[in-house]
Amino acid sequence: MKNVFKFMSSEPQKYSSGKLWRASQKNFAALKGLAIQALELKAASFREPHVHPNAHQLDYCMSGSARVGIVGPEGHKQYLDLNEGDISFVPQGYLHWIENLGDKPLHFLVILSHEEPETIELSEMVAGVSPHNIKQLFGVEAEAFGKIPDGGHRIKGGY
């Protein structure tokens, strides 16, 4: 079994507001029951709200200052302000996001309780709802949601 993975030397996913490195069972077979990710966010940027249907999430703030927003069942809302050395926990299935509150890059380490964590982005949820239901729910024409630009601040395809 290969027990070493050159995590930070691996190719990150790059986007306009930062980078994301991933280690899961796909690229590091030794991982059983967990995955790990490193997130770097530029100042004043954020990670798109999303849910993990199959994993809990533990966050460790390596440097910078952040806010982790969490929304769950029965009106549960939390806004957790973290600084270097702080950790936070997001229960499986809860909507959550990470914001960089500082004027320097934010570095986060994210540990997920599944070797292949699933992710559903908020934008994917909204895009999957019929235009008729969007109009009923929000009281606006569905086309209004089509005008929201993909400004590159989102990380797509996992985490």
Coordinates of N, CA, C and O in Angstrom, one line a residue:
M1 N 0.8 -1.2 0.0 CA 0.0 0.0 0.0 C 0.9 1.2 0.0 O 1.9 1.3 0.7
K2 N 0.5 2.2 -0.8 CA 1.2 3.5 -0.9 C 0.7 4.4 0.3 O -0.4 4.7 0.3
N3 N 1.6 4.7 1.2 CA 1.2 5.5 2.4 C 1.6 6.9 2.4 O 1.5 7.6 3.4
V4 N 2.1 7.4 1.2 CA 2.6 8.8 1.1 C 1.9 9.4 -0.1 O 1.9 8.8 -1.2
F5 N 1.4 10.6 0.0 CA 0.8 11.3 -1.1 C 1.4 12.8 -1.0 O 1.2 13.4 0.0
K6 N 2.0 13.2 -2.0 CA 2.6 14.6 -2.1 C 1.4 15.6 -2.3 O 1.3 16.1 -3.4
F7 N 0.7 15.8 -1.3 CA -0.6 16.6 -1.3 C -0.4 18.0 -1.9 O -1.1 18.3 -2.9
M8 N 0.4 18.8 -1.3 CA 0.5 20.2 -1.7 C 1.4 20.3 -3.0 O 1.4 21.4 -3.6
S9 N 2.0 19.2 -3.4 CA 2.7 19.2 -4.7 C 1.8 18.7 -5.8 O 2.1 18.8 -7.0
S10 N 0.6 18.2 -5.5 CA -0.4 17.8 -6.5 C -1.0 19.0 -7.2 O -0.9 20.1 -6.7
E11 N -1.6 18.8 -8.3 CA -2.2 19.8 -9.1 C -3.5 20.3 -8.4 O -4.4 19.5 -8.3
P12 N -3.6 21.5 -8.0 CA -4.8 22.0 -7.4 C -5.8 22.4 -8.4 O -5.5 22.7 -9.6
Q13 N -7.1 22.5 -8.0 CA -8.1 23.1 -8.9 C -7.9 24.6 -8.7 O -7.9 25.1 -7.6
K14 N -7.8 25.3 -9.8 CA -7.5 26.8 -9.7 C -8.8 27.5 -10.2 O -9.4 27.1 -11.1
Y15 N -9.1 28.6 -9.6 CA -10.2 29.4 -10.0 C -9.8 30.9 -9.6 O -8.8 31.1 -9.0
S16 N -10.6 31.8 -9.9 CA -10.2 33.2 -9.8 C -10.0 33.7 -8.3 O -9.2 34.6 -8.1
S17 N -10.6 33.0 -7.4 CA -10.5 33.4 -6.0 C -9.6 32.5 -5.2 O -9.5 32.7 -4.0
G18 N -9.0 31.5 -5.8 CA -8.1 30.7 -5.0 C -7.8 29.3 -5.6 O -7.9 29.2 -6.8
K19 N -7.5 28.4 -4.7 CA -7.1 27.0 -5.1 C -7.6 26.0 -4.1 O -7.9 26.3 -3.0
L20 N -7.8 24.8 -4.7 CA -8.3 23.7 -3.8 C -7.5 22.4 -4.2 O -7.5 22.0 -5.4
W21 N -6.9 21.8 -3.2 CA -6.2 20.6 -3.4 C -7.1 19.5 -2.7 O -7.7 19.7 -1.7
R22 N -7.2 18.3 -3.4 CA -8.0 17.2 -2.9 C -7.2 15.9 -2.8 O -6.5 15.6 -3.7
A23 N -7.4 15.2 -1.7 CA -6.9 13.8 -1.5 C -8.1 13.0 -1.1 O -8.7 13.3 -0.1
S24 N -8.4 12.0 -1.9 CA -9.5 11.1 -1.6 C -9.0 9.7 -2.0 O -7.9 9.6 -2.5
Q25 N -9.8 8.7 -1.9 CA -9.4 7.4 -2.3 C -9.1 7.3 -3.8 O -8.3 6.5 -4.2
K26 N -9.6 8.2 -4.6 CA -9.3 8.2 -6.0 C -7.9 8.4 -6.3 O -7.3 7.8 -7.2
N27 N -7.2 9.4 -5.6 CA -5.8 9.7 -5.8 C -4.9 9.2 -4.7 O -3.7 9.4 -4.9
F28 N -5.4 8.7 -3.6 CA -4.6 8.3 -2.5 C -5.3 7.1 -1.9 O -6.2 7.2 -1.0
A29 N -5.1 5.9 -2.4 CA -5.8 4.7 -2.1 C -5.8 4.3 -0.6 O -6.7 3.6 -0.1
A30 N -4.8 4.8 0.2 CA -4.7 4.5 1.6 C -5.9 5.1 2.4 O -6.2 4.7 3.5
L31 N -6.5 6.2 1.9 CA -7.6 6.8 2.6 C -8.8 5.9 2.7 O -9.4 5.5 1.6
K32 N -9.2 5.6 3.8 CA -10.4 4.8 4.1 C -11.3 5.5 5.1 O -10.9 5.8 6.2
G33 N -12.5 5.9 4.7 CA -13.4 6.5 5.6 C -13.2 8.0 5.8 O -13.8 8.7 6.6
L34 N -12.3 8.6 5.0 CA -12.1 10.1 5.1 C -11.4 10.6 3.8 O -10.8 9.8 3.1
A35 N -11.5 11.9 3.6 CA -10.8 12.6 2.6 C -10.3 13.9 3.2 O -10.8 14.4 4.2
I36 N -9.3 14.5 2.6 CA -8.7 15.7 3.1 C -8.6 16.7 1.9 O -8.3 16.3 0.8
Q37 N -8.8 18.0 2.2 CA -8.7 19.0 1.2 C -8.0 20.2 1.8 O -8.2 20.5 3.0
A38 N -7.3 20.9 1.0 CA -6.7 22.2 1.4 C -7.3 23.3 0.6 O -7.4 23.2 -0.7
L39 N -7.7 24.3 1.2 CA -8.4 25.4 0.5 C -7.6 26.7 0.8 O -7.3 27.0 1.9
E40 N -7.4 27.4 -0.3 CA -6.8 28.8 -0.2 C -7.7 29.7 -0.9 O -8.1 29.6 -2.1
L41 N -8.2 30.7 -0.1 CA -9.1 31.7 -0.7 C -8.5 33.1 -0.6 O -7.9 33.5 0.5
K42 N -8.6 33.9 -1.7 CA -8.1 35.2 -1.7 C -8.9 36.1 -0.8 O -10.1 35.7 -0.4
A43 N -8.4 37.3 -0.4 CA -9.2 38.2 0.4 C -10.6 38.5 -0.1 O -10.7 38.6 -1.4
A44 N -11.5 38.6 0.7 CA -12.9 39.0 0.4 C -13.6 38.0 -0.6 O -14.5 38.4 -1.3
S45 N -13.2 36.8 -0.6 CA -13.8 35.8 -1.4 C -14.5 34.7 -0.6 O -14.4 34.7 0.6
F46 N -15.3 33.8 -1.2 CA -15.9 32.8 -0.5 C -16.1 31.5 -1.3 O -16.0 31.5 -2.5
R47 N -16.3 30.4 -0.6 CA -16.6 29.1 -1.1 C -18.1 29.0 -1.3 O -18.9 29.3 -0.3
E48 N -18.6 28.7 -2.5 CA -20.1 28.6 -2.7 C -20.8 27.8 -1.7 O -20.3 26.7 -1.4
P49 N -22.0 28.2 -1.2 CA -22.7 27.3 -0.3 C -23.0 26.0 -1.0 O -23.3 25.9 -2.2
H50 N -22.9 24.9 -0.2 CA -23.1 23.5 -0.7 C -23.4 22.6 0.4 O -23.3 23.0 1.6
V51 N -23.7 21.4 0.1 CA -24.0 20.3 1.1 C -23.2 19.1 0.7 O -22.9 18.9 -0.4
H52 N -22.9 18.3 1.7 CA -22.3 17.0 1.5 C -23.3 15.9 2.0 O -23.4 15.7 3.2
P53 N -24.0 15.3 1.1 CA -25.0 14.3 1.6 C -24.4 13.1 2.3 O -25.2 12.4 3.0
N54 N -23.2 12.8 2.1 CA -22.6 11.6 2.7 C -21.4 11.8 3.6 O -20.7 10.9 4.0
A55 N -21.2 13.0 4.1 CA -20.0 13.3 4.9 C -20.2 14.4 5.9 O -20.8 15.5 5.5
H56 N -19.7 14.2 7.1 CA -19.5 15.3 8.0 C -18.2 16.1 7.6 O -17.4 15.5 6.9
Q57 N -18.0 17.3 8.1 CA -16.9 18.1 7.7 C -16.3 18.7 8.9 O -16.9 19.3 9.7
L58 N -14.9 18.6 9.0 CA -14.2 19.3 10.1 C -13.2 20.2 9.4 O -12.5 19.9 8.5
D59 N -13.3 21.5 9.8 CA -12.4 22.5 9.2 C -11.4 23.0 10.2 O -11.6 23.1 11.4
Y60 N -10.2 23.2 9.7 CA -9.1 23.7 10.5 C -8.5 25.0 9.8 O -8.1 24.9 8.7
C61 N -8.6 26.1 10.5 CA -8.1 27.4 10.0 C -6.6 27.4 10.2 O -6.1 27.6 11.3
M62 N -5.8 27.2 9.1 CA -4.3 27.2 9.2 C -3.8 28.7 9.3 O -2.8 28.9 10.0
S63 N -4.4 29.6 8.5 CA -4.0 31.0 8.6 C -5.1 31.9 8.1 O -5.8 31.4 7.2
G64 N -5.2 33.1 8.6 CA -6.2 34.0 8.1 C -7.4 34.0 9.1 O -7.3 33.5 10.2
S65 N -8.4 34.7 8.7 CA -9.7 34.8 9.4 C -10.8 34.5 8.5 O -10.9 34.9 7.4
A66 N -11.8 33.7 9.0 CA -12.9 33.2 8.2 C -14.2 33.2 9.0 O -14.2 33.2 10.2
R67 N -15.2 33.1 8.2 CA -16.6 32.8 8.7 C -17.1 31.6 8.0 O -17.1 31.5 6.8
V68 N -17.5 30.6 8.8 CA -18.2 29.4 8.3 C -19.7 29.6 8.6 O -20.0 29.7 9.8
G69 N -20.5 29.6 7.6 CA -21.9 29.7 7.7 C -22.5 28.3 7.6 O -22.1 27.5 6.7
I70 N -23.5 28.0 8.5 CA -24.1 26.7 8.5 C -25.6 26.9 8.6 O -26.1 27.7 9.5
V71 N -26.3 26.2 7.7 CA -27.8 26.2 7.8 C -28.3 24.8 7.8 O -27.9 24.0 7.0
G72 N -29.1 24.4 8.8 CA -29.6 23.1 8.9 C -31.1 23.0 9.1 O -31.8 24.1 9.1
P73 N -31.6 21.9 9.5 CA -33.0 21.7 9.7 C -33.6 22.5 10.9 O -32.8 22.9 11.8
E74 N -34.9 22.7 10.8 CA -35.6 23.4 11.9 C -35.1 24.8 12.3 O -35.0 25.1 13.4
G75 N -34.7 25.5 11.2 CA -34.2 26.9 11.5 C -32.8 27.0 12.0 O -32.4 28.1 12.4
H76 N -32.0 25.9 12.1 CA -30.7 26.0 12.6 C -29.8 26.9 11.7 O -29.7 26.7 10.5
K77 N -29.2 27.9 12.3 CA -28.3 28.8 11.6 C -27.1 29.1 12.5 O -27.3 29.4 13.7
Q78 N -25.9 29.1 12.0 CA -24.7 29.4 12.8 C -23.8 30.2 11.8 O -23.7 29.8 10.7
Y79 N -23.1 31.2 12.4 CA -22.1 31.9 11.7 C -20.9 31.8 12.6 O -20.9 32.5 13.7
L80 N -19.9 31.0 12.3 CA -18.7 30.8 13.1 C -17.5 31.5 12.6 O -17.1 31.3 11.5
D81 N -17.0 32.4 13.5 CA -15.8 33.2 13.1 C -14.6 32.5 13.6 O -14.5 32.1 14.8
L82 N -13.7 32.2 12.7 CA -12.5 31.4 13.0 C -11.2 32.2 12.7 O -11.2 32.9 11.7
N83 N -10.2 31.9 13.5 CA -8.9 32.5 13.3 C -7.9 31.4 13.3 O -8.3 30.2 13.6
E84 N -6.7 31.7 13.0 CA -5.6 30.7 12.9 C -5.7 29.7 14.2 O -5.7 30.2 15.3
G85 N -5.7 28.4 13.9 CA -5.7 27.5 15.0 C -7.1 27.0 15.4 O -7.2 26.0 16.2
D86 N -8.1 27.6 14.9 CA -9.5 27.3 15.3 C -10.0 26.2 14.4 O -9.6 26.0 13.2
I87 N -11.0 25.4 14.9 CA -11.6 24.3 14.1 C -13.1 24.5 14.2 O -13.7 25.2 15.2
S88 N -13.8 24.0 13.2 CA -15.3 24.0 13.2 C -15.8 22.7 12.7 O -15.0 22.0 12.0
F89 N -17.0 22.4 12.9 CA -17.6 21.1 12.5 C -18.9 21.4 11.8 O -19.8 22.2 12.2
V90 N -19.1 20.8 10.6 CA -20.4 20.9 9.8 C -21.0 19.5 9.7 O -20.4 18.6 9.2
P91 N -22.2 19.3 10.3 CA -22.9 18.0 10.2 C -23.2 17.6 8.8 O -23.5 18.5 7.9
Q92 N -23.2 16.4 8.5 CA -23.6 15.8 7.2 C -24.9 16.4 6.8 O -25.9 16.4 7.5
G93 N -25.0 16.8 5.5 CA -26.2 17.3 4.9 C -26.6 18.7 5.2 O -27.6 19.2 4.7
Y94 N -25.8 19.4 6.0 CA -26.1 20.8 6.3 C -25.5 21.7 5.2 O -24.4 21.5 4.8
L95 N -26.3 22.7 4.8 CA -25.8 23.7 3.9 C -24.7 24.5 4.6 O -24.9 24.9 5.7
H96 N -23.6 24.8 3.9 CA -22.5 25.6 4.5 C -21.6 26.2 3.5 O -21.6 25.9 2.3
W97 N -20.8 27.2 3.9 CA -19.9 27.9 3.1 C -18.8 28.5 4.0 O -18.9 28.5 5.2
I98 N -17.7 28.9 3.3 CA -16.6 29.5 4.0 C -16.3 30.9 3.3 O -16.2 30.9 2.1
E99 N -16.2 31.9 4.2 CA -15.8 33.3 3.7 C -14.5 33.7 4.2 O -14.2 33.4 5.4
N100 N -13.7 34.3 3.4 CA -12.4 34.9 3.9 C -12.8 36.3 4.4 O -13.1 37.2 3.6
L101 N -12.6 36.6 5.7 CA -12.9 37.9 6.3 C -11.7 38.8 6.3 O -11.9 40.0 6.6
G102 N -10.6 38.3 6.0 CA -9.4 39.1 6.1 C -8.9 39.8 4.8 O -9.6 39.6 3.8
D103 N -7.8 40.5 4.9 CA -7.2 41.1 3.7 C -6.0 40.4 3.2 O -5.3 40.9 2.4
K104 N -5.8 39.1 3.7 CA -4.8 38.3 3.2 C -5.4 36.9 2.9 O -6.5 36.6 3.2
P105 N -4.6 36.1 2.1 CA -5.2 34.7 1.8 C -5.6 33.9 3.0 O -4.9 34.0 4.1
L106 N -6.6 33.2 2.9 CA -7.1 32.3 3.9 C -6.6 30.9 3.6 O -6.8 30.5 2.4
H107 N -6.1 30.1 4.5 CA -5.7 28.7 4.3 C -6.5 27.8 5.3 O -6.4 28.0 6.5
F108 N -7.2 26.9 4.7 CA -8.1 26.0 5.5 C -7.7 24.6 5.1 O -7.4 24.3 4.0
L109 N -7.7 23.7 6.1 CA -7.6 22.3 5.9 C -9.0 21.7 6.2 O -9.6 22.0 7.3
V110 N -9.5 20.9 5.3 CA -10.9 20.4 5.4 C -10.8 18.8 5.5 O -10.2 18.2 4.6
I111 N -11.4 18.2 6.5 CA -11.4 16.8 6.6 C -12.8 16.3 6.5 O -13.7 16.8 7.2
L112 N -13.1 15.4 5.6 CA -14.5 14.9 5.4 C -14.5 13.4 5.8 O -13.6 12.7 5.6
S113 N -15.7 13.0 6.3 CA -15.8 11.7 6.9 C -16.2 10.6 5.9 O -16.8 9.6 6.3
H114 N -15.8 10.8 4.7 CA -16.0 9.8 3.6 C -14.9 9.8 2.7 O -14.4 10.9 2.3
E115 N -14.4 8.7 2.2 CA -13.3 8.6 1.3 C -13.6 9.2 -0.1 O -12.7 9.6 -0.9
E116 N -14.9 9.3 -0.5 CA -15.3 9.9 -1.7 C -16.5 10.8 -1.4 O -17.6 10.5 -1.7
P117 N -16.3 12.0 -0.8 CA -17.4 12.9 -0.4 C -18.1 13.4 -1.6 O -17.5 13.7 -2.6
E118 N -19.4 13.4 -1.5 CA -20.3 14.0 -2.5 C -20.6 15.4 -2.2 O -20.7 15.8 -1.0
T119 N -20.8 16.2 -3.2 CA -21.1 17.7 -3.0 C -22.2 18.1 -3.9 O -22.2 17.7 -5.1
I120 N -23.1 18.8 -3.4 CA -24.2 19.5 -4.2 C -24.1 21.0 -4.0 O -24.3 21.4 -2.8
E121 N -23.8 21.7 -5.0 CA -23.6 23.2 -4.9 C -25.0 23.8 -4.9 O -26.0 23.3 -5.5
L122 N -25.1 25.0 -4.2 CA -26.4 25.7 -4.2 C -26.9 26.1 -5.6 O -28.0 26.0 -5.9
S123 N -25.9 26.5 -6.4 CA -26.3 26.8 -7.8 C -26.9 25.6 -8.5 O -27.8 25.8 -9.4
E124 N -26.4 24.5 -8.3 CA -26.9 23.2 -8.9 C -28.3 23.0 -8.4 O -29.2 22.5 -9.2
M125 N -28.6 23.2 -7.1 CA -29.9 23.0 -6.6 C -30.9 23.9 -7.3 O -32.0 23.5 -7.7
V126 N -30.6 25.2 -7.3 CA -31.5 26.2 -7.9 C -31.7 25.9 -9.4 O -32.8 25.9 -9.9
A127 N -30.6 25.5 -10.1 CA -30.7 25.2 -11.6 C -31.6 24.0 -11.8 O -32.2 23.8 -12.9
G128 N -31.7 23.1 -10.8 CA -32.5 21.9 -11.0 C -34.0 22.0 -10.7 O -34.7 21.1 -11.0
V129 N -34.4 23.2 -10.2 CA -35.8 23.4 -10.0 C -36.5 24.0 -11.2 O -35.9 24.9 -11.9
S130 N -37.7 23.6 -11.5 CA -38.4 24.1 -12.7 C -38.6 25.6 -12.6 O -38.8 26.1 -11.5
P131 N -38.6 26.3 -13.7 CA -38.9 27.7 -13.8 C -40.2 28.1 -13.1 O -40.3 29.1 -12.4
H132 N -41.2 27.2 -13.3 CA -42.5 27.5 -12.7 C -42.4 27.5 -11.2 O -43.0 28.4 -10.5
N133 N -41.7 26.5 -10.6 CA -41.5 26.5 -9.2 C -40.7 27.6 -8.6 O -40.9 28.1 -7.5
I134 N -39.7 28.0 -9.4 CA -38.8 29.2 -9.0 C -39.7 30.4 -8.9 O -39.6 31.1 -7.9
K135 N -40.6 30.6 -9.8 CA -41.5 31.8 -9.8 C -42.4 31.7 -8.6 O -42.6 32.7 -7.9
Q136 N -43.0 30.5 -8.3 CA -43.8 30.4 -7.2 C -43.1 30.6 -5.8 O -43.6 31.2 -4.9
L137 N -41.9 30.1 -5.8 CA -41.1 30.1 -4.5 C -40.6 31.5 -4.2 O -40.8 32.0 -3.1
F138 N -40.0 32.2 -5.2 CA -39.4 33.5 -4.9 C -40.2 34.7 -5.4 O -39.8 35.8 -5.1
G139 N -41.3 34.4 -6.1 CA -42.1 35.6 -6.6 C -41.4 36.4 -7.7 O -41.7 37.5 -7.9
V140 N -40.4 35.8 -8.4 CA -39.8 36.5 -9.5 C -39.7 35.5 -10.7 O -39.8 34.3 -10.5
E141 N -39.5 36.1 -11.8 CA -39.4 35.3 -13.0 C -38.1 34.5 -12.9 O -37.1 34.9 -12.5
A142 N -38.2 33.2 -13.4 CA -37.1 32.3 -13.3 C -35.9 32.9 -14.1 O -34.7 32.6 -13.7
E143 N -36.1 33.7 -15.1 CA -35.0 34.2 -15.9 C -34.1 35.1 -15.0 O -32.9 35.3 -15.3
A144 N -34.6 35.6 -13.9 CA -33.8 36.4 -13.0 C -32.6 35.6 -12.5 O -31.5 36.2 -12.4
F145 N -32.8 34.3 -12.3 CA -31.7 33.5 -11.8 C -30.7 33.2 -12.9 O -29.5 33.0 -12.6
G146 N -31.1 33.2 -14.1 CA -30.2 33.0 -15.3 C -29.3 34.2 -15.5 O -28.3 34.1 -16.2
K147 N -29.6 35.3 -14.9 CA -28.8 36.5 -15.0 C -27.7 36.6 -14.0 O -26.8 37.5 -14.1
I148 N -27.7 35.7 -13.0 CA -26.6 35.7 -12.0 C -25.3 35.2 -12.7 O -25.3 34.1 -13.2
P149 N -24.3 36.0 -12.7 CA -23.0 35.6 -13.4 C -22.3 34.6 -12.6 O -22.3 34.6 -11.3
D150 N -21.5 33.7 -13.3 CA -20.6 32.8 -12.6 C -19.3 33.6 -12.6 O -18.5 33.6 -13.5
G151 N -19.1 34.3 -11.4 CA -18.0 35.2 -11.3 C -16.7 34.5 -11.0 O -15.7 35.2 -10.8
G152 N -16.6 33.2 -11.0 CA -15.4 32.5 -10.7 C -15.0 32.4 -9.3 O -14.0 31.9 -8.9
H153 N -15.9 32.9 -8.4 CA -15.6 32.8 -7.0 C -16.0 31.4 -6.4 O -15.6 31.1 -5.3
R154 N -16.7 30.6 -7.2 CA -17.1 29.3 -6.7 C -16.1 28.3 -7.1 O -15.4 28.3 -8.1
I155 N -16.1 27.3 -6.2 CA -15.3 26.1 -6.5 C -16.3 25.0 -7.0 O -17.3 24.7 -6.3
K156 N -16.2 24.5 -8.1 CA -17.1 23.5 -8.7 C -16.6 22.1 -8.6 O -15.4 21.9 -8.5
G157 N -17.5 21.2 -8.5 CA -17.1 19.8 -8.7 C -16.6 19.1 -7.5 O -15.7 18.2 -7.6
G158 N -17.0 19.4 -6.3 CA -16.6 18.7 -5.1 C -16.1 19.6 -4.1 O -15.9 20.8 -4.3
Y159 N -15.8 19.1 -3.0 CA -15.5 19.7 -1.7 C -16.7 20.2 -1.2 O -17.3 21.2 -1.2

